[in-house]
Structure formats: C-alpha cells, structure tokens
C-alpha cells in the first residue's frame, strides 16, 4: 500500500513538473527569463548546418537582444534602382539623405544622332536636394540626349558609416 502511495505521488510530481516546464520560461545566466529561452551572456553554436535551400531565414537581433527573422535583409540595407530621363535630368529619387547614401553605379545614353555619337564630356551626379532627398542631375555635353538610363544604389547610412573611416558628409 505504501509503495502504491509513493508511486502515485511520484507520478503526480512528474506530471506537474512536465506541465510546469511546458509553460515556463527557461533562463541561462538569468534568474528572471522574459522569453521562452532567455540567454544573458554570449551564445555559441558549435555546429550549424550549411544552407541547403532558398527557404533559409536570416536571424537578426534588435537593440534589446530579441532575436527575430529579417523579412528581406538585403533590401533593408541596399536598394538598386534604374531611372530613365531625357536631356538635363533632374530625377527626384525619393530616398532620404538622412537614411540613405546615394551612389551612381552606371549609366548609358542615346542621343538624337544615335548612340554612336560621342559627347564631348558628361556630368552626372547625386545631390542632396533642399527637400532632404537625393536627386540625380547631369548632362551630356554637346549632344541632345534622347534618353539617359542611370543606375543608382542606395545604402543605409548606418551601414555606409561602418564601411567608411574618417569624417564624411553623407549629404546631411
């Protein structure tokens, strides 16, 4: 009878601990975990399987250390755009000079005389406009531009600052 009593008590204790473990937070290096798995300190994963499909997800940490998935990690930091304009382009990109650094990464053109006509020079630049956005301006010298295709890349200012050493004005 006593054995049956202890067996029943042990069974109830195991069920209680299991139920408690399923609903509680677990902390490593903290007595007060605030998430289901809360690590206070450095974390190390000794073996990470190689990515094997396009369905992999990038994990990022916010300022308080909460781990989340990045919806589209590259677009969050880098944007590539192509613009088409005529003679003397003044293209409003819509990208904030505070949040983004604008770069011209390529261009091609066609003139009223055909693309074989070589201009005497060209000016093409990204400029911080008075409205706080990047504008692309320029001209091909001595020809009338039928169109200009301009490829631009925009990099988040926070990333650009990590890539550049020294003092740089990012259009602000």
JSON list of C-alpha atoms in Angstrom, two decimals:
[
{"chain": "A", "resi": 1, "resn": "UNK", "atom": "CA", "xyz": [0.00, 0.00, 0.00]},
{"chain": "A", "resi": 2, "resn": "UNK", "atom": "CA", "xyz": [2.81, 2.39, 0.89]},
{"chain": "A", "resi": 3, "resn": "UNK", "atom": "CA", "xyz": [4.58, 1.61, -2.40]},
{"chain": "A", "resi": 4, "resn": "UNK", "atom": "CA", "xyz": [1.37, 2.35, -4.33]},
{"chain": "A", "resi": 5, "resn": "UNK", "atom": "CA", "xyz": [1.06, 5.70, -2.46]},
{"chain": "A", "resi": 6, "resn": "UNK", "atom": "CA", "xyz": [4.67, 6.72, -3.30]},
{"chain": "A", "resi": 7, "resn": "UNK", "atom": "CA", "xyz": [4.26, 5.61, -6.92]},
{"chain": "A", "resi": 8, "resn": "UNK", "atom": "CA", "xyz": [1.12, 7.73, -7.26]},
{"chain": "A", "resi": 9, "resn": "UNK", "atom": "CA", "xyz": [2.83, 10.69, -5.60]},
{"chain": "A", "resi": 10, "resn": "UNK", "atom": "CA", "xyz": [5.85, 10.34, -7.91]},
{"chain": "A", "resi": 11, "resn": "UNK", "atom": "CA", "xyz": [3.55, 10.14, -10.96]},
{"chain": "A", "resi": 12, "resn": "UNK", "atom": "CA", "xyz": [1.73, 13.34, -9.90]},
{"chain": "A", "resi": 13, "resn": "UNK", "atom": "CA", "xyz": [5.06, 15.09, -9.28]},
{"chain": "A", "resi": 14, "resn": "UNK", "atom": "CA", "xyz": [6.42, 14.12, -12.73]},
{"chain": "A", "resi": 15, "resn": "UNK", "atom": "CA", "xyz": [3.22, 15.28, -14.44]},
{"chain": "A", "resi": 16, "resn": "UNK", "atom": "CA", "xyz": [3.34, 18.59, -12.53]},
{"chain": "A", "resi": 17, "resn": "UNK", "atom": "CA", "xyz": [6.98, 19.24, -13.41]},
{"chain": "A", "resi": 18, "resn": "UNK", "atom": "CA", "xyz": [6.35, 18.38, -17.09]},
{"chain": "A", "resi": 19, "resn": "UNK", "atom": "CA", "xyz": [3.35, 20.69, -17.28]},
{"chain": "A", "resi": 20, "resn": "UNK", "atom": "CA", "xyz": [5.31, 23.42, -15.49]},
{"chain": "A", "resi": 21, "resn": "UNK", "atom": "CA", "xyz": [8.27, 23.03, -17.86]},
{"chain": "A", "resi": 22, "resn": "UNK", "atom": "CA", "xyz": [5.99, 23.32, -20.91]},
{"chain": "A", "resi": 23, "resn": "UNK", "atom": "CA", "xyz": [4.58, 26.68, -19.82]},
{"chain": "A", "resi": 24, "resn": "UNK", "atom": "CA", "xyz": [7.62, 28.29, -18.16]},
{"chain": "A", "resi": 25, "resn": "UNK", "atom": "CA", "xyz": [10.48, 30.36, -19.48]},
{"chain": "A", "resi": 26, "resn": "UNK", "atom": "CA", "xyz": [14.00, 28.99, -19.28]},
{"chain": "A", "resi": 27, "resn": "UNK", "atom": "CA", "xyz": [16.90, 31.26, -18.43]},
{"chain": "A", "resi": 28, "resn": "UNK", "atom": "CA", "xyz": [20.63, 30.80, -18.88]},
{"chain": "A", "resi": 29, "resn": "UNK", "atom": "CA", "xyz": [22.59, 33.30, -16.83]},
{"chain": "A", "resi": 30, "resn": "UNK", "atom": "CA", "xyz": [19.39, 34.93, -15.52]},
{"chain": "A", "resi": 31, "resn": "UNK", "atom": "CA", "xyz": [17.02, 34.18, -12.66]},
{"chain": "A", "resi": 32, "resn": "UNK", "atom": "CA", "xyz": [14.19, 36.07, -14.38]},
{"chain": "A", "resi": 33, "resn": "UNK", "atom": "CA", "xyz": [13.84, 34.97, -18.01]},
{"chain": "A", "resi": 34, "resn": "UNK", "atom": "CA", "xyz": [11.49, 37.15, -20.05]},
{"chain": "A", "resi": 35, "resn": "UNK", "atom": "CA", "xyz": [11.20, 34.85, -23.09]},
{"chain": "A", "resi": 36, "resn": "UNK", "atom": "CA", "xyz": [10.70, 31.13, -23.55]},
{"chain": "A", "resi": 37, "resn": "UNK", "atom": "CA", "xyz": [14.50, 30.80, -23.88]},
{"chain": "A", "resi": 38, "resn": "UNK", "atom": "CA", "xyz": [16.40, 33.79, -22.44]},
{"chain": "A", "resi": 39, "resn": "UNK", "atom": "CA", "xyz": [20.22, 33.91, -22.55]},
{"chain": "A", "resi": 40, "resn": "UNK", "atom": "CA", "xyz": [22.06, 36.58, -20.58]},
{"chain": "A", "resi": 41, "resn": "UNK", "atom": "CA", "xyz": [25.59, 36.41, -21.95]},
{"chain": "A", "resi": 42, "resn": "UNK", "atom": "CA", "xyz": [27.40, 35.28, -25.06]},
{"chain": "A", "resi": 43, "resn": "UNK", "atom": "CA", "xyz": [25.93, 32.49, -27.10]},
{"chain": "A", "resi": 44, "resn": "UNK", "atom": "CA", "xyz": [27.79, 29.91, -29.12]},
{"chain": "A", "resi": 45, "resn": "UNK", "atom": "CA", "xyz": [26.55, 27.31, -31.56]},
{"chain": "A", "resi": 46, "resn": "UNK", "atom": "CA", "xyz": [29.25, 24.77, -32.27]},
{"chain": "A", "resi": 47, "resn": "UNK", "atom": "CA", "xyz": [27.68, 23.15, -35.32]},
{"chain": "A", "resi": 48, "resn": "UNK", "atom": "CA", "xyz": [25.46, 24.97, -37.80]},
{"chain": "A", "resi": 49, "resn": "UNK", "atom": "CA", "xyz": [24.26, 23.03, -40.84]},
{"chain": "A", "resi": 50, "resn": "UNK", "atom": "CA", "xyz": [25.01, 24.60, -44.23]},
{"chain": "A", "resi": 51, "resn": "UNK", "atom": "CA", "xyz": [22.17, 26.35, -46.01]},
{"chain": "A", "resi": 52, "resn": "UNK", "atom": "CA", "xyz": [20.64, 23.94, -48.49]},
{"chain": "A", "resi": 53, "resn": "UNK", "atom": "CA", "xyz": [17.66, 25.75, -49.96]},
{"chain": "A", "resi": 54, "resn": "UNK", "atom": "CA", "xyz": [16.22, 29.15, -50.78]},
{"chain": "A", "resi": 55, "resn": "UNK", "atom": "CA", "xyz": [13.87, 28.84, -47.80]},
{"chain": "A", "resi": 56, "resn": "UNK", "atom": "CA", "xyz": [16.53, 29.76, -45.23]},
{"chain": "A", "resi": 57, "resn": "UNK", "atom": "CA", "xyz": [15.86, 32.72, -42.97]},
{"chain": "A", "resi": 58, "resn": "UNK", "atom": "CA", "xyz": [18.31, 35.31, -41.67]},
{"chain": "A", "resi": 59, "resn": "UNK", "atom": "CA", "xyz": [18.08, 36.00, -37.95]},
{"chain": "A", "resi": 60, "resn": "UNK", "atom": "CA", "xyz": [18.80, 39.45, -36.54]},
{"chain": "A", "resi": 61, "resn": "UNK", "atom": "CA", "xyz": [18.81, 40.88, -33.03]},
{"chain": "A", "resi": 62, "resn": "UNK", "atom": "CA", "xyz": [17.13, 44.15, -32.08]},
{"chain": "A", "resi": 63, "resn": "UNK", "atom": "CA", "xyz": [18.66, 46.70, -29.69]},
{"chain": "A", "resi": 64, "resn": "UNK", "atom": "CA", "xyz": [17.43, 44.77, -26.64]},
{"chain": "A", "resi": 65, "resn": "UNK", "atom": "CA", "xyz": [18.74, 41.41, -27.89]},
{"chain": "A", "resi": 66, "resn": "UNK", "atom": "CA", "xyz": [15.44, 39.90, -29.04]},
{"chain": "A", "resi": 67, "resn": "UNK", "atom": "CA", "xyz": [16.07, 37.61, -31.99]},
{"chain": "A", "resi": 68, "resn": "UNK", "atom": "CA", "xyz": [13.75, 37.99, -34.98]},
{"chain": "A", "resi": 69, "resn": "UNK", "atom": "CA", "xyz": [13.68, 36.97, -38.63]},
{"chain": "A", "resi": 70, "resn": "UNK", "atom": "CA", "xyz": [14.64, 39.61, -41.18]},
{"chain": "A", "resi": 71, "resn": "UNK", "atom": "CA", "xyz": [11.81, 39.98, -43.72]},
{"chain": "A", "resi": 72, "resn": "UNK", "atom": "CA", "xyz": [14.11, 40.90, -46.62]},
{"chain": "A", "resi": 73, "resn": "UNK", "atom": "CA", "xyz": [17.56, 41.57, -45.21]},
{"chain": "A", "resi": 74, "resn": "UNK", "atom": "CA", "xyz": [19.30, 42.91, -48.30]},
{"chain": "A", "resi": 75, "resn": "UNK", "atom": "CA", "xyz": [16.51, 45.31, -49.24]},
{"chain": "A", "resi": 76, "resn": "UNK", "atom": "CA", "xyz": [16.60, 46.66, -45.71]},
{"chain": "A", "resi": 77, "resn": "UNK", "atom": "CA", "xyz": [20.15, 47.93, -46.27]},
{"chain": "A", "resi": 78, "resn": "UNK", "atom": "CA", "xyz": [20.76, 48.11, -50.03]},
{"chain": "A", "resi": 79, "resn": "UNK", "atom": "CA", "xyz": [18.46, 49.22, -52.86]},
{"chain": "A", "resi": 80, "resn": "UNK", "atom": "CA", "xyz": [19.22, 49.24, -56.59]},
{"chain": "A", "resi": 81, "resn": "UNK", "atom": "CA", "xyz": [17.15, 51.41, -58.92]},
{"chain": "A", "resi": 82, "resn": "UNK", "atom": "CA", "xyz": [17.22, 52.35, -62.59]},
{"chain": "A", "resi": 83, "resn": "UNK", "atom": "CA", "xyz": [15.91, 55.72, -63.76]},
{"chain": "A", "resi": 84, "resn": "UNK", "atom": "CA", "xyz": [15.26, 56.95, -67.29]},
{"chain": "A", "resi": 85, "resn": "UNK", "atom": "CA", "xyz": [15.33, 60.65, -68.14]},
{"chain": "A", "resi": 86, "resn": "UNK", "atom": "CA", "xyz": [15.84, 62.99, -71.09]},
{"chain": "A", "resi": 87, "resn": "UNK", "atom": "CA", "xyz": [18.22, 65.91, -71.59]},
{"chain": "A", "resi": 88, "resn": "UNK", "atom": "CA", "xyz": [19.39, 67.63, -68.37]},
{"chain": "A", "resi": 89, "resn": "UNK", "atom": "CA", "xyz": [17.95, 65.07, -65.95]},
{"chain": "A", "resi": 90, "resn": "UNK", "atom": "CA", "xyz": [16.75, 66.19, -62.53]},
{"chain": "A", "resi": 91, "resn": "UNK", "atom": "CA", "xyz": [15.46, 62.97, -61.01]},
{"chain": "A", "resi": 92, "resn": "UNK", "atom": "CA", "xyz": [13.84, 63.02, -57.59]},
{"chain": "A", "resi": 93, "resn": "UNK", "atom": "CA", "xyz": [14.71, 59.60, -56.16]},
{"chain": "A", "resi": 94, "resn": "UNK", "atom": "CA", "xyz": [12.52, 59.84, -53.05]},
{"chain": "A", "resi": 95, "resn": "UNK", "atom": "CA", "xyz": [15.35, 58.49, -50.88]},
{"chain": "A", "resi": 96, "resn": "UNK", "atom": "CA", "xyz": [16.04, 60.48, -47.71]},
{"chain": "A", "resi": 97, "resn": "UNK", "atom": "CA", "xyz": [19.54, 61.93, -47.35]},
{"chain": "A", "resi": 98, "resn": "UNK", "atom": "CA", "xyz": [19.31, 61.21, -43.62]},
{"chain": "A", "resi": 99, "resn": "UNK", "atom": "CA", "xyz": [18.56, 57.49, -44.01]},
{"chain": "A", "resi": 100, "resn": "UNK", "atom": "CA", "xyz": [20.35, 56.63, -47.26]},
{"chain": "A", "resi": 101, "resn": "UNK", "atom": "CA", "xyz": [23.63, 57.30, -49.08]},
{"chain": "A", "resi": 102, "resn": "UNK", "atom": "CA", "xyz": [23.07, 57.59, -52.84]},
{"chain": "A", "resi": 103, "resn": "UNK", "atom": "CA", "xyz": [25.61, 56.35, -55.39]},
{"chain": "A", "resi": 104, "resn": "UNK", "atom": "CA", "xyz": [25.54, 56.32, -59.19]},
{"chain": "A", "resi": 105, "resn": "UNK", "atom": "CA", "xyz": [26.82, 52.92, -60.25]},
{"chain": "A", "resi": 106, "resn": "UNK", "atom": "CA", "xyz": [26.26, 53.07, -64.02]},
{"chain": "A", "resi": 107, "resn": "UNK", "atom": "CA", "xyz": [24.58, 54.79, -66.94]},
{"chain": "A", "resi": 108, "resn": "UNK", "atom": "CA", "xyz": [24.02, 54.57, -70.66]},
{"chain": "A", "resi": 109, "resn": "UNK", "atom": "CA", "xyz": [22.53, 57.02, -73.15]},
{"chain": "A", "resi": 110, "resn": "UNK", "atom": "CA", "xyz": [21.10, 57.56, -76.59]},
{"chain": "A", "resi": 111, "resn": "UNK", "atom": "CA", "xyz": [21.24, 60.84, -78.49]},
{"chain": "A", "resi": 112, "resn": "UNK", "atom": "CA", "xyz": [19.08, 62.21, -81.29]},
{"chain": "A", "resi": 113, "resn": "UNK", "atom": "CA", "xyz": [22.03, 61.37, -83.59]},
{"chain": "A", "resi": 114, "resn": "UNK", "atom": "CA", "xyz": [22.15, 57.78, -82.38]},
{"chain": "A", "resi": 115, "resn": "UNK", "atom": "CA", "xyz": [24.15, 56.13, -79.63]},
{"chain": "A", "resi": 116, "resn": "UNK", "atom": "CA", "xyz": [27.33, 56.22, -81.79]},
{"chain": "A", "resi": 117, "resn": "UNK", "atom": "CA", "xyz": [27.54, 59.99, -81.27]},
{"chain": "A", "resi": 118, "resn": "UNK", "atom": "CA", "xyz": [30.14, 60.58, -78.59]},
{"chain": "A", "resi": 119, "resn": "UNK", "atom": "CA", "xyz": [29.58, 63.55, -76.30]},
{"chain": "A", "resi": 120, "resn": "UNK", "atom": "CA", "xyz": [32.46, 65.92, -75.52]},
{"chain": "A", "resi": 121, "resn": "UNK", "atom": "CA", "xyz": [32.01, 65.04, -71.92]},
{"chain": "A", "resi": 122, "resn": "UNK", "atom": "CA", "xyz": [29.38, 64.40, -69.34]},
{"chain": "A", "resi": 123, "resn": "UNK", "atom": "CA", "xyz": [28.40, 65.42, -65.88]},
{"chain": "A", "resi": 124, "resn": "UNK", "atom": "CA", "xyz": [26.31, 63.12, -63.75]},
{"chain": "A", "resi": 125, "resn": "UNK", "atom": "CA", "xyz": [25.97, 63.39, -60.00]},
{"chain": "A", "resi": 126, "resn": "UNK", "atom": "CA", "xyz": [23.87, 62.52, -56.97]},
{"chain": "A", "resi": 127, "resn": "UNK", "atom": "CA", "xyz": [22.96, 65.61, -54.99]},
{"chain": "A", "resi": 128, "resn": "UNK", "atom": "CA", "xyz": [21.29, 66.25, -51.65]},
{"chain": "A", "resi": 129, "resn": "UNK", "atom": "CA", "xyz": [18.25, 68.37, -52.52]},
{"chain": "A", "resi": 130, "resn": "UNK", "atom": "CA", "xyz": [16.76, 71.07, -50.28]},
{"chain": "A", "resi": 131, "resn": "UNK", "atom": "CA", "xyz": [13.75, 68.79, -49.60]},
{"chain": "A", "resi": 132, "resn": "UNK", "atom": "CA", "xyz": [16.03, 66.26, -47.83]},
{"chain": "A", "resi": 133, "resn": "UNK", "atom": "CA", "xyz": [16.04, 63.68, -50.62]},
{"chain": "A", "resi": 134, "resn": "UNK", "atom": "CA", "xyz": [18.64, 62.56, -53.14]},
{"chain": "A", "resi": 135, "resn": "UNK", "atom": "CA", "xyz": [18.34, 63.93, -56.70]},
{"chain": "A", "resi": 136, "resn": "UNK", "atom": "CA", "xyz": [20.24, 62.80, -59.78]},
{"chain": "A", "resi": 137, "resn": "UNK", "atom": "CA", "xyz": [21.32, 65.60, -62.10]},
{"chain": "A", "resi": 138, "resn": "UNK", "atom": "CA", "xyz": [23.56, 65.82, -65.14]},
{"chain": "A", "resi": 139, "resn": "UNK", "atom": "CA", "xyz": [24.10, 66.37, -68.82]},
{"chain": "A", "resi": 140, "resn": "UNK", "atom": "CA", "xyz": [25.95, 65.00, -71.82]},
{"chain": "A", "resi": 141, "resn": "UNK", "atom": "CA", "xyz": [27.98, 67.88, -73.28]},
{"chain": "A", "resi": 142, "resn": "UNK", "atom": "CA", "xyz": [27.47, 68.93, -76.95]},
{"chain": "A", "resi": 143, "resn": "UNK", "atom": "CA", "xyz": [24.67, 66.44, -77.76]},
{"chain": "A", "resi": 144, "resn": "UNK", "atom": "CA", "xyz": [20.94, 66.41, -77.24]},
{"chain": "A", "resi": 145, "resn": "UNK", "atom": "CA", "xyz": [20.10, 63.45, -75.04]},
{"chain": "A", "resi": 146, "resn": "UNK", "atom": "CA", "xyz": [17.17, 61.39, -76.22]},
{"chain": "A", "resi": 147, "resn": "UNK", "atom": "CA", "xyz": [17.32, 59.39, -73.00]},
{"chain": "A", "resi": 148, "resn": "UNK", "atom": "CA", "xyz": [19.66, 58.54, -70.17]},
{"chain": "A", "resi": 149, "resn": "UNK", "atom": "CA", "xyz": [19.40, 55.34, -68.15]},
{"chain": "A", "resi": 150, "resn": "UNK", "atom": "CA", "xyz": [21.01, 55.83, -64.79]},
{"chain": "A", "resi": 151, "resn": "UNK", "atom": "CA", "xyz": [21.62, 53.00, -62.35]},
{"chain": "A", "resi": 152, "resn": "UNK", "atom": "CA", "xyz": [21.79, 54.01, -58.71]},
{"chain": "A", "resi": 153, "resn": "UNK", "atom": "CA", "xyz": [22.48, 52.18, -55.49]},
{"chain": "A", "resi": 154, "resn": "UNK", "atom": "CA", "xyz": [21.26, 53.37, -52.11]},
{"chain": "A", "resi": 155, "resn": "UNK", "atom": "CA", "xyz": [22.94, 52.17, -48.92]},
{"chain": "A", "resi": 156, "resn": "UNK", "atom": "CA", "xyz": [21.53, 52.71, -45.45]},
{"chain": "A", "resi": 157, "resn": "UNK", "atom": "CA", "xyz": [23.58, 55.45, -43.74]},
{"chain": "A", "resi": 158, "resn": "UNK", "atom": "CA", "xyz": [24.21, 53.23, -40.73]},
{"chain": "A", "resi": 159, "resn": "UNK", "atom": "CA", "xyz": [25.87, 50.63, -42.99]},
{"chain": "A", "resi": 160, "resn": "UNK", "atom": "CA", "xyz": [27.81, 53.21, -45.02]},
{"chain": "A", "resi": 161, "resn": "UNK", "atom": "CA", "xyz": [29.26, 54.67, -41.83]},
{"chain": "A", "resi": 162, "resn": "UNK", "atom": "CA", "xyz": [30.59, 51.24, -40.89]},
{"chain": "A", "resi": 163, "resn": "UNK", "atom": "CA", "xyz": [32.29, 50.91, -44.29]},
{"chain": "A", "resi": 164, "resn": "UNK", "atom": "CA", "xyz": [33.99, 54.30, -44.32]},
{"chain": "A", "resi": 165, "resn": "UNK", "atom": "CA", "xyz": [36.71, 55.51, -41.99]},
{"chain": "A", "resi": 166, "resn": "UNK", "atom": "CA", "xyz": [37.37, 59.17, -41.28]},
{"chain": "A", "resi": 167, "resn": "UNK", "atom": "CA", "xyz": [34.99, 62.12, -41.46]},
{"chain": "A", "resi": 168, "resn": "UNK", "atom": "CA", "xyz": [32.48, 62.02, -44.28]},
{"chain": "A", "resi": 169, "resn": "UNK", "atom": "CA", "xyz": [29.44, 64.17, -45.05]},
{"chain": "A", "resi": 170, "resn": "UNK", "atom": "CA", "xyz": [26.62, 61.91, -46.26]},
{"chain": "A", "resi": 171, "resn": "UNK", "atom": "CA", "xyz": [24.56, 64.76, -47.66]},
{"chain": "A", "resi": 172, "resn": "UNK", "atom": "CA", "xyz": [23.16, 65.79, -44.30]}
]
